mmCIF file of C-alpha atoms in Angstrom:
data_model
loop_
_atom_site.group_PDB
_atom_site.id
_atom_site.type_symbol
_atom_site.label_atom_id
_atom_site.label_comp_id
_atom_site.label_asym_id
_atom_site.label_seq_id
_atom_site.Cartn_x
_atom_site.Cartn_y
_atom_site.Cartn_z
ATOM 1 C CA UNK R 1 20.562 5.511 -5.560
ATOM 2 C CA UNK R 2 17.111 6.108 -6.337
ATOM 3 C CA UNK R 3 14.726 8.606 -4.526
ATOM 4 C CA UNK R 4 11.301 8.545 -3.929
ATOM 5 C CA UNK R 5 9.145 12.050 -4.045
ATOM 6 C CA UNK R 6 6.224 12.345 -1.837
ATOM 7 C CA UNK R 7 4.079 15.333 -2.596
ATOM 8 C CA UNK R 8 2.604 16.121 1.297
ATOM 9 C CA UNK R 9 -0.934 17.096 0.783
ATOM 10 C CA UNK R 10 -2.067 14.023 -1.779
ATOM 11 C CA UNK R 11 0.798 11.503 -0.375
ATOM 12 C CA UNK R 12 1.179 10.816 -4.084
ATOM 13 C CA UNK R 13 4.649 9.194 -3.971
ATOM 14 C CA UNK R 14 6.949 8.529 -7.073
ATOM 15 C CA UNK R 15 9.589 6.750 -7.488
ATOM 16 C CA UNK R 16 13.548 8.686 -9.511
ATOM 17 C CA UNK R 17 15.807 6.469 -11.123
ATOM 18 C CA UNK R 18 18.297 8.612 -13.124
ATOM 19 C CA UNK R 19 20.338 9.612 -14.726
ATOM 20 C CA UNK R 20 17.856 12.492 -15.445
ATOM 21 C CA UNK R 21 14.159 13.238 -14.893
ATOM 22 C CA UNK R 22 12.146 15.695 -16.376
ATOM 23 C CA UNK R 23 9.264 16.947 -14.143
ATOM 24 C CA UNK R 24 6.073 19.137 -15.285
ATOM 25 C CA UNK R 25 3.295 19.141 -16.849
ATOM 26 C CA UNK R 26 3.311 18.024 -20.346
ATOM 27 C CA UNK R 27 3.069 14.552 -21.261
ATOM 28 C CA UNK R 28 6.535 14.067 -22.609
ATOM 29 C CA UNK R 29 8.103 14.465 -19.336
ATOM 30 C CA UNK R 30 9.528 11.427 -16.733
ATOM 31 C CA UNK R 31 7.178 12.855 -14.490
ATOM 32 C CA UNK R 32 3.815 14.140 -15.412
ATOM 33 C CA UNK R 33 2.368 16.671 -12.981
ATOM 34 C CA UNK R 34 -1.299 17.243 -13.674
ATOM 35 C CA UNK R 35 -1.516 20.991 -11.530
ATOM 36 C CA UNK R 36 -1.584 24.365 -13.071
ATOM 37 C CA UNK R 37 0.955 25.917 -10.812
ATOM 38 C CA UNK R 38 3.203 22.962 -12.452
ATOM 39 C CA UNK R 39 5.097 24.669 -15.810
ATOM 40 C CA UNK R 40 5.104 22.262 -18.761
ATOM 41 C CA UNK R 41 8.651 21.428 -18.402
ATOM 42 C CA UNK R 42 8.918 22.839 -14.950
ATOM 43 C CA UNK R 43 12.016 20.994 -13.698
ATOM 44 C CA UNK R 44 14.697 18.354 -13.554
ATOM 45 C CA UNK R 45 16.220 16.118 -11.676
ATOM 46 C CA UNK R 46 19.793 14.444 -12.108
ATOM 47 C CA UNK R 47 21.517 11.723 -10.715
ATOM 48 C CA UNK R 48 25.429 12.500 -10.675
ATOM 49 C CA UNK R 49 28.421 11.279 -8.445
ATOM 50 C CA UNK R 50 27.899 12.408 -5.366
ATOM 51 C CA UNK R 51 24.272 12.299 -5.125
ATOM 52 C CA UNK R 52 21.188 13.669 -6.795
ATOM 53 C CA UNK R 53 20.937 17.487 -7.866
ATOM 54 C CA UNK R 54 17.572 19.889 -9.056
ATOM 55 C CA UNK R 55 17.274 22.489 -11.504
ATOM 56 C CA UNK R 56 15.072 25.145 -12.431
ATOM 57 C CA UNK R 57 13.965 25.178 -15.894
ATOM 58 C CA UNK R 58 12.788 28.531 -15.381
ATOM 59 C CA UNK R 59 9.316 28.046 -14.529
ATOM 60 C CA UNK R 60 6.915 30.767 -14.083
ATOM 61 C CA UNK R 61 6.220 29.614 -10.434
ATOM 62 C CA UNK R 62 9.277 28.727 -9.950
ATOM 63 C CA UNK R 63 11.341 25.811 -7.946
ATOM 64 C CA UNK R 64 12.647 25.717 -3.985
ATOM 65 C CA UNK R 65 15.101 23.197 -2.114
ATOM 66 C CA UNK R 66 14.653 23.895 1.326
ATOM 67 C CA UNK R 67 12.526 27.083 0.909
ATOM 68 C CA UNK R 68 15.269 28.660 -1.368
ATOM 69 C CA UNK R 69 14.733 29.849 -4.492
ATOM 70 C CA UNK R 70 16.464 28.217 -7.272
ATOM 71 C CA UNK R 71 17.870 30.197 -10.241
ATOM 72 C CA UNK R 72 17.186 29.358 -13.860
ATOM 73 C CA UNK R 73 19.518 26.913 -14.595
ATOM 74 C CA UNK R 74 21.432 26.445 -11.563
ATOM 75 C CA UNK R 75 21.204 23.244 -9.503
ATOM 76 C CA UNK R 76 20.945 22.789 -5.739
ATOM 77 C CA UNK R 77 21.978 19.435 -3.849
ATOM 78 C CA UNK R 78 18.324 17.424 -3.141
ATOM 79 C CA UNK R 79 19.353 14.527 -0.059
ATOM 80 C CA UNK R 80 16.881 12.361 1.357
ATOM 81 C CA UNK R 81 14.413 14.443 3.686
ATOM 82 C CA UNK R 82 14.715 17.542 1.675
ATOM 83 C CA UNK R 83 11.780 19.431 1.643
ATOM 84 C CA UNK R 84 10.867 20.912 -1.742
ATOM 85 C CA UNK R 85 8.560 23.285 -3.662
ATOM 86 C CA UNK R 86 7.296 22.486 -7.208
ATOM 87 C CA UNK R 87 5.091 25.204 -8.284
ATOM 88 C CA UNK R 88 2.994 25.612 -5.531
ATOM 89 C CA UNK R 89 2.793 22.410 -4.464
ATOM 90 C CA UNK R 90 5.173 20.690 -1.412
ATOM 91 C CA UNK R 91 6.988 17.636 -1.399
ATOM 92 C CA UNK R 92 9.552 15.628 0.723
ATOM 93 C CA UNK R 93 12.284 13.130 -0.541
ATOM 94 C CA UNK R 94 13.348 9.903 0.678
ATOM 95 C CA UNK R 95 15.867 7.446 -0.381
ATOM 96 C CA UNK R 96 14.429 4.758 -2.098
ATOM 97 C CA UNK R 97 16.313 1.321 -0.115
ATOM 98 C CA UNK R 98 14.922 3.401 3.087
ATOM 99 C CA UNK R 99 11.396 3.484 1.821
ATOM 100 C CA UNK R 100 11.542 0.074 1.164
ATOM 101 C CA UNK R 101 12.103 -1.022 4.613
ATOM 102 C CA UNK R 102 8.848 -1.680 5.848
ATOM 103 C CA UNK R 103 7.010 -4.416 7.622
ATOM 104 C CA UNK R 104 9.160 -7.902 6.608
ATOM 105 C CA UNK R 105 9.841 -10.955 8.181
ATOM 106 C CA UNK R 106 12.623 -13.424 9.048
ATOM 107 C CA UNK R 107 12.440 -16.600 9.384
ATOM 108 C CA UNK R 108 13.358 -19.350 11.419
ATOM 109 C CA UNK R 109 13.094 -22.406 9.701
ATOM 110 C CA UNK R 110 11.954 -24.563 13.131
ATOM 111 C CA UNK R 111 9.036 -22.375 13.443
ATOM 112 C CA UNK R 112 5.897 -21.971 11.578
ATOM 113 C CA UNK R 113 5.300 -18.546 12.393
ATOM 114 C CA UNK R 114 7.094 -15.124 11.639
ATOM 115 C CA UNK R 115 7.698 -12.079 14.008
ATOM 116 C CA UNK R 116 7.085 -9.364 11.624
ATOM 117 C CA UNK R 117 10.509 -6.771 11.624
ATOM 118 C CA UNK R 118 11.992 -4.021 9.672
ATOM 119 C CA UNK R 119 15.172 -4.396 8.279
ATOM 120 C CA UNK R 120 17.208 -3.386 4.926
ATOM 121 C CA UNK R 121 14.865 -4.819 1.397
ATOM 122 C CA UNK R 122 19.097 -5.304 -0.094
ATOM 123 C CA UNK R 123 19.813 -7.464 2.511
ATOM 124 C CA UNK R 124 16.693 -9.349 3.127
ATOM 125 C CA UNK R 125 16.828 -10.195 -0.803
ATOM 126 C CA UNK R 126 20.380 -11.752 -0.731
ATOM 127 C CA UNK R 127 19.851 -13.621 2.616
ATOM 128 C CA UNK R 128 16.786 -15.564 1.093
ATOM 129 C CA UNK R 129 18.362 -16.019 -2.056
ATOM 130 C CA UNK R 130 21.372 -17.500 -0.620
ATOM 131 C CA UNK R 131 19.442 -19.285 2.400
ATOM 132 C CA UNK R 132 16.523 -20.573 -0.313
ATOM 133 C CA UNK R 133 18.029 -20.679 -3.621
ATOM 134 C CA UNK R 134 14.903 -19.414 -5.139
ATOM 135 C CA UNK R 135 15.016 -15.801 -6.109
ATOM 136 C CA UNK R 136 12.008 -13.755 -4.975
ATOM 137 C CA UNK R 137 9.886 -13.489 -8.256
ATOM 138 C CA UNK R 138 10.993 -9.849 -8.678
ATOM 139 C CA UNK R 139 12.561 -7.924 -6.067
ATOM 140 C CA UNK R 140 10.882 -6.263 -2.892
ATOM 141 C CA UNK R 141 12.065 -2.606 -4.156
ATOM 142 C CA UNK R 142 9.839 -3.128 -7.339
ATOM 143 C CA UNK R 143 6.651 -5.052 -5.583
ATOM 144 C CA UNK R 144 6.705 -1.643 -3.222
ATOM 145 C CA UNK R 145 6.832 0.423 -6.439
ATOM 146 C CA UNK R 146 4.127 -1.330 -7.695
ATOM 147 C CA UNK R 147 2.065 -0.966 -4.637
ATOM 148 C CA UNK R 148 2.680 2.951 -4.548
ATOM 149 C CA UNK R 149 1.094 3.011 -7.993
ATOM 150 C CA UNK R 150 -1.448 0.847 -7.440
ATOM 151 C CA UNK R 151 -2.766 1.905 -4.020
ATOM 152 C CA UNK R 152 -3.084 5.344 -2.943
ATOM 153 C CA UNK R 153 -4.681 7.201 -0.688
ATOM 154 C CA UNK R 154 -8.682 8.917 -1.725
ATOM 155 C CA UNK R 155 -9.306 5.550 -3.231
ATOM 156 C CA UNK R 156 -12.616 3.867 -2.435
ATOM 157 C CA UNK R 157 -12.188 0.864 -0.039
ATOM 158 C CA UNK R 158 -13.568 -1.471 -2.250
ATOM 159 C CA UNK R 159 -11.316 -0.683 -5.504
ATOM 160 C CA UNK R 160 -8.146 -0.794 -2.763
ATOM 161 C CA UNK R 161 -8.682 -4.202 -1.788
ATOM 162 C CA UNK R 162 -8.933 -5.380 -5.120
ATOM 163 C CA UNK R 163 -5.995 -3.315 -6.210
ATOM 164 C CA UNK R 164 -4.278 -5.423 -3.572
ATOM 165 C CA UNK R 165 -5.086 -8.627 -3.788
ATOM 166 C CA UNK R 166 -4.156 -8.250 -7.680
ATOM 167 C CA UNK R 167 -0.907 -7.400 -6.825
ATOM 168 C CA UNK R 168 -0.427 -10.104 -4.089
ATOM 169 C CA UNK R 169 -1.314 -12.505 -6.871
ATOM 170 C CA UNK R 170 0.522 -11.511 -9.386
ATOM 171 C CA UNK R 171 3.915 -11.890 -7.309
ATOM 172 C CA UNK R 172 2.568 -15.321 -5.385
ATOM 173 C CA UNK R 173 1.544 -18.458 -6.736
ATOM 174 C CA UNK R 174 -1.455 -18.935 -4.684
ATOM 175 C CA UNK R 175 -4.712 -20.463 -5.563
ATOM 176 C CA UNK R 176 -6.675 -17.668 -3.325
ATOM 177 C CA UNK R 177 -5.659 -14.135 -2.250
ATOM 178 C CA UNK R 178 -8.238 -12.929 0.271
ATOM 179 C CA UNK R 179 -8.636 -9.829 2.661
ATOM 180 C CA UNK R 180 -10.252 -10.218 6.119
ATOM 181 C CA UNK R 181 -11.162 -6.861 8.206
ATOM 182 C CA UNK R 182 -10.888 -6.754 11.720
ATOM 183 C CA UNK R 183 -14.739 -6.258 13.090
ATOM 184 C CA UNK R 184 -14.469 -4.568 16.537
ATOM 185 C CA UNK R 185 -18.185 -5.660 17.516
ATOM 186 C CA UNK R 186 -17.243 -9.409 16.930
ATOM 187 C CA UNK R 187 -13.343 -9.002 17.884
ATOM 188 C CA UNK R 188 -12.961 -11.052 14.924
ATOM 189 C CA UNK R 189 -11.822 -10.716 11.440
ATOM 190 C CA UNK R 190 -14.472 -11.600 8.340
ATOM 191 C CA UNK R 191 -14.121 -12.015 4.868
ATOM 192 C CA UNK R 192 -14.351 -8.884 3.076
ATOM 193 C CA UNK R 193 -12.931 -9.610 -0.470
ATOM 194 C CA UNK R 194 -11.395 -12.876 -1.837
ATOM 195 C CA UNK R 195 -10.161 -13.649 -5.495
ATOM 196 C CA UNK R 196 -9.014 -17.085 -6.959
ATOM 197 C CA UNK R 197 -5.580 -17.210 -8.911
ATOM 198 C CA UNK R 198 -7.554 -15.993 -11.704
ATOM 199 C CA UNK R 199 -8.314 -13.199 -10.363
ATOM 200 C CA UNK R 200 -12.252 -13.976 -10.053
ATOM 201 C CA UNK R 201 -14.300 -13.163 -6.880
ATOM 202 C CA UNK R 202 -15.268 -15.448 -4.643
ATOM 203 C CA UNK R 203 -18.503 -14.582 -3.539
ATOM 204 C CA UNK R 204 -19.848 -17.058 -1.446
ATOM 205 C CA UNK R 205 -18.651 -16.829 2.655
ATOM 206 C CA UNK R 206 -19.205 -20.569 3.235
ATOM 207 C CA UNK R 207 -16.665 -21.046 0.313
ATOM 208 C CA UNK R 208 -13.638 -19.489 1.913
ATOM 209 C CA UNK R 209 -12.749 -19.729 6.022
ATOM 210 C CA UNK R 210 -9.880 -18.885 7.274
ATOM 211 C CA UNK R 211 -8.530 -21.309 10.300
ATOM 212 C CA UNK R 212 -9.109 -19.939 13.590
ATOM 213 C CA UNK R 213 -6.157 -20.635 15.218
ATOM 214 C CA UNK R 214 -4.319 -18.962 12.302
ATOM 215 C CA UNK R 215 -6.476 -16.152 12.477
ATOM 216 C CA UNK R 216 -6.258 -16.243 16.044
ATOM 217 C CA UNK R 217 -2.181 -15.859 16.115
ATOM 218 C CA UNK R 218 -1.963 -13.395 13.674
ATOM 219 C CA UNK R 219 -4.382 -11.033 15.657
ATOM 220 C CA UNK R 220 -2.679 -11.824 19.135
ATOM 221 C CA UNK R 221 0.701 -12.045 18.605
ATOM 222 C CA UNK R 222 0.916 -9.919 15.684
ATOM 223 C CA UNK R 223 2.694 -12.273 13.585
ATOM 224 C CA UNK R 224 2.793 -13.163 9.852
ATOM 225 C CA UNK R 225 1.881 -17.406 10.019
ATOM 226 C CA UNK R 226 3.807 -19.486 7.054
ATOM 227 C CA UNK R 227 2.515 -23.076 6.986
ATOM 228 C CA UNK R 228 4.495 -24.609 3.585
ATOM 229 C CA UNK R 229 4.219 -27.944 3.941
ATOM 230 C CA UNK R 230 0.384 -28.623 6.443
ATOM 231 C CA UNK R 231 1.101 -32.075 6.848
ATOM 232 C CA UNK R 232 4.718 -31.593 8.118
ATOM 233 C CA UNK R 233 3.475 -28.380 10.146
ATOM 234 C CA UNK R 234 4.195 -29.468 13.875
ATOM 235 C CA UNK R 235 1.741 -26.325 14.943
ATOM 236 C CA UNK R 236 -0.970 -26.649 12.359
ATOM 237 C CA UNK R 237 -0.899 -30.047 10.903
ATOM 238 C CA UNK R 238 -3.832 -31.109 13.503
ATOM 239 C CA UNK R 239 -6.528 -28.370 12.438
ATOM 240 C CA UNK R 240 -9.489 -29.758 11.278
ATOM 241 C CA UNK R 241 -10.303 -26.568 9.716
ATOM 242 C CA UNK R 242 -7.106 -26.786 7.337
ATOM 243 C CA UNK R 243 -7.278 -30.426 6.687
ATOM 244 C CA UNK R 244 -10.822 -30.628 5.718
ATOM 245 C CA UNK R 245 -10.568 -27.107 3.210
ATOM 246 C CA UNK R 246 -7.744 -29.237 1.399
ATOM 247 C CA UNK R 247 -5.473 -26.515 2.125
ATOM 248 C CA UNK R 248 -1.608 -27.760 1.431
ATOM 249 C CA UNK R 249 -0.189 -24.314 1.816
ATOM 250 C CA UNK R 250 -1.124 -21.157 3.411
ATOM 251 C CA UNK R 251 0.479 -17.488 4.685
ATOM 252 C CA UNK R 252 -1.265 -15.119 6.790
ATOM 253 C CA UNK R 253 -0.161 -11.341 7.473
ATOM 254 C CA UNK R 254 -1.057 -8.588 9.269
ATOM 255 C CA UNK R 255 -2.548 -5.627 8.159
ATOM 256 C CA UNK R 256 -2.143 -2.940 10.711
ATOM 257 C CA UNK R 257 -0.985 0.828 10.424
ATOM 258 C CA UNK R 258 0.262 2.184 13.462
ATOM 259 C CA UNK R 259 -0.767 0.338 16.684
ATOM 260 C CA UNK R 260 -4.404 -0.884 15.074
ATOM 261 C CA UNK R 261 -4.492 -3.948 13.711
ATOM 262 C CA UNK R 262 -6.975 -3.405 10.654
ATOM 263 C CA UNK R 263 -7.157 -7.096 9.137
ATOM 264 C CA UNK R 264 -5.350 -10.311 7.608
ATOM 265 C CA UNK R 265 -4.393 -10.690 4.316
ATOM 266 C CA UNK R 266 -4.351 -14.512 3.680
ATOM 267 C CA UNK R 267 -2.902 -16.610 0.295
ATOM 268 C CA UNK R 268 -2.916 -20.287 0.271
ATOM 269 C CA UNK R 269 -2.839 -23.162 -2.052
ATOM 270 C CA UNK R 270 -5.061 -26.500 -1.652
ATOM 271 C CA UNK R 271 -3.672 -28.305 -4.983
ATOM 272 C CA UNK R 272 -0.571 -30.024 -3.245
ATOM 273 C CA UNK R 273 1.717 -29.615 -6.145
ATOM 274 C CA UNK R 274 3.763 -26.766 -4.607
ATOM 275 C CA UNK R 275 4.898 -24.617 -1.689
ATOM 276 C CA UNK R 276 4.771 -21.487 -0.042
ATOM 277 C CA UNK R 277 8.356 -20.364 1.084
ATOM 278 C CA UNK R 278 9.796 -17.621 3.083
ATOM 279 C CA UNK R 279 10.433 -15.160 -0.038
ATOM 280 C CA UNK R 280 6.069 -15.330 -0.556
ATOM 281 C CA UNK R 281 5.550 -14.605 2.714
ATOM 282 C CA UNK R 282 7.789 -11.696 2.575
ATOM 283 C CA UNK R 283 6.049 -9.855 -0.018
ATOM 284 C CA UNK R 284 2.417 -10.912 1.210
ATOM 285 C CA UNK R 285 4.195 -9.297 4.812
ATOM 286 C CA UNK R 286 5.179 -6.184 2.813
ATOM 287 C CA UNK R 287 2.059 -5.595 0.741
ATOM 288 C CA UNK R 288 0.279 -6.309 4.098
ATOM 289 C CA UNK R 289 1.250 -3.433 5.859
ATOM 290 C CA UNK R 290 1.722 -1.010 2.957
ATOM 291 C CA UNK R 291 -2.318 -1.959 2.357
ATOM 292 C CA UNK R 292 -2.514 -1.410 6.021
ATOM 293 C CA UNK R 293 -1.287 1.952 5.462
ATOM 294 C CA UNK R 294 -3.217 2.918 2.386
ATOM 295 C CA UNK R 295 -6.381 1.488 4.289
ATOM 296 C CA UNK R 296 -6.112 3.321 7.401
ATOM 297 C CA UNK R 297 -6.148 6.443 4.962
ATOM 298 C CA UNK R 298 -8.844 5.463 2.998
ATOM 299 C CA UNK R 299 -11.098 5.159 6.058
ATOM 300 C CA UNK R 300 -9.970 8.477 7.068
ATOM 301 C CA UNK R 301 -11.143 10.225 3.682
ATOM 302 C CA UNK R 302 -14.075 8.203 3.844
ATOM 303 C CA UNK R 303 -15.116 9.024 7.029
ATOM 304 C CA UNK R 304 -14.375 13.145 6.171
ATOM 305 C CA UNK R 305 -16.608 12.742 2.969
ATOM 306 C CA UNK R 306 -19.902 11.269 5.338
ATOM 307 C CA UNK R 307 -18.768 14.187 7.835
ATOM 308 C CA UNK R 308 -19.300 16.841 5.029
ATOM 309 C CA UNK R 309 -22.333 14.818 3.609
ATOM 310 C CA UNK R 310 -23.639 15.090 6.971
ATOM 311 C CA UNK R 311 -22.564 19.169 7.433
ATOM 312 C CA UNK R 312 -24.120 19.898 4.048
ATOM 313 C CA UNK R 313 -27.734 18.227 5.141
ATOM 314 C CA UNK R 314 -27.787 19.767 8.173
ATOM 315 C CA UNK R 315 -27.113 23.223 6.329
ATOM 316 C CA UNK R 316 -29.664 22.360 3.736
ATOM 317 C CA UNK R 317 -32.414 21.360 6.957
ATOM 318 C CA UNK R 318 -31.172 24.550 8.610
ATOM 319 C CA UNK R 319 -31.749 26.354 5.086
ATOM 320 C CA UNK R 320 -35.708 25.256 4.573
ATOM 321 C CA UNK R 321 -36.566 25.581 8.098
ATOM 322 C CA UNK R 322 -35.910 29.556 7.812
ATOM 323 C CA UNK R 323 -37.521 30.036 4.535
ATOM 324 C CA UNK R 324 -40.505 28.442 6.039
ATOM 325 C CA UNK R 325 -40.333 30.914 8.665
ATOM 326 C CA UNK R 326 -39.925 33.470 6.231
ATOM 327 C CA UNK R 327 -42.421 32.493 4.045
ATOM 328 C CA UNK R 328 -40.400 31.950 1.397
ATOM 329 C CA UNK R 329 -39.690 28.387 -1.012
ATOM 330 C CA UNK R 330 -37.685 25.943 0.205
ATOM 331 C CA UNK R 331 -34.177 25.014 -1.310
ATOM 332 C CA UNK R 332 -34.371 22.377 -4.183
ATOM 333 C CA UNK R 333 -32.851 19.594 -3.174
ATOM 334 C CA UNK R 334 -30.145 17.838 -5.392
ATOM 335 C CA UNK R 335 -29.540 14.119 -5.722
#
């Protein structure tokens, strides 16, 4: 079993596969901590029979399971929702297969679209292997680790999107990977970044539009949409929109954290020569709301950077307006 290690102030999550792993912060270790309260080879981890155990290397800040001290060399028990202390900085552990059950889909075959669910990433792999015959192009476990390395939180919106549609296209054979944002003023979703299979921006609007009555579903109902085959699509085979893009192939997800639904992210393929099939639209579903996730927190650290941007000009205004009345110089002003 692996185990995942979220540190709680950062959200920095990585990702233990045993049998051992070495934690601190020289460069030789499994896991590299970059933080001074972190000893060079602070601590280790180690998988063993009945479950994963810590030790102490005898750091000078020492190590805690639970707020209790460990002992040089002696190992405590670390389950899934443990809360430790590495130097002085907090984490929490989760089992790995748990992490991994995030925002999926099943499928019914009769139906174009896909009422997004949670269920086990073990299972869902061998059901659409054995339903499909077509192994998912790696397996949902490592397209989530991926995504935890790739997108993370303090990230600027624009390199996160990117980041995302990479990874989207590097695990589906699409011709386009796009993301759409939900704008509140036109309760509507618009183009905000789309690459071609080459990873290339698209930068004209005109060249990329998204059907509206896909659009329209995902943002309603809350649904991932899966059209393999357009002109066999009972539900979308009629759109204008579709037909007159080209567009053979298409899957649309959405990408909410929480109850906010924060955009679409939207693949498709307009050469005819092959399908989109339930194990694509499972990962695009899965990066989806991971994004969703990482983009909801982005915002957030956005919006506290123009909040202290904003605190620090009103503290510089407040600053010059009292040495005026003082008679003194006014503060330089940087940048």
């Amino acid at each position: 079993m692996s185990l995942v290690l979220e540190e709680r102030k950062t959200q920095r999550k990585e990702m233990l596969t045993g049998p051992k792993v070495t934690v601190g912060r020289e460069d030789g270790c499994d896991l590299v901590i970059n933080d001074s309260s972190v000893s060079r080879r602070h601590c280790t981890f180690y998988e063993e029979e009945g479950g994963w155990t810590l030790e102490d290397n005898g750091s000078r800040n020492g190590t805690a399971v639970e707020g209790v001290a460990l002992q040089p060399g002696a190992r405590a028990k670390v389950a899934p929702g443990a809360k430790l202390r590495i130097g002085l900085l907090d984490w929490v552990v989760s089992d790995a297969a748990a992490e991994a059950t995030r925002t999926a889909v099943r499928v019914d075959p009769k139906k174009p679209s896909l009422r997004t669910t949670a269920f086990a990433i073990e299972d869902l792999i061998q059901k659409n292997a054995e339903a499909s015959g077509r192994p998912i192009e790696g397996t949902l476990g490592q397209v989530l680790f991926k995504a935890q390395q790739a997108l993370y939180p303090g990230q600027p919106i624009e390199t996160l999107l990117e980041a995302l549609l990479r990874l989207v296209l590097e695990y589906v054979p699409a011709g386009r990977a796009s993301v759409q944002l939900y704008n509140p003023e036109a309760d509507d979703v618009e183009p905000s970044l789309t690459l071609d299979q080459h990873g290339t921006e698209i930068l004209a609007v005109k060249d990329f539009l998204m059907s509206k009555g896909v659009r329209e579903k995902v943002l309603s109902e809350r649904q991932c949409v899966l059209i393999s085959d357009l002109k066999n699509d009972a539900e979308f085979k009629g759109r204008a929109s579709l037909v007159g893009a080209g567009i053979t192939s298409a899957i649309a997800a959405p990408i909410f954290d929480g109850g906010d639904v924060l955009g679409i992210l939207y693949v498709d393929i307009r050469d005819g020569l092959h399908e989109l099939f339930e194990d694509e639209a499972t990962i695009v579903s899965l990066l989806a709301s991971f994004g969703g996730t990482m983009l909801n927190a982005a915002n957030m650290v956005t919006a506290l950077m123009q909040s202290e941007a904003a605190l620090r000009e009103e503290n510089l205004a407040l600053k010059e307006r009292l040495a005026v009345l003082e008679g003194d110089d006014p503060p330089t002003r940087i940048g």
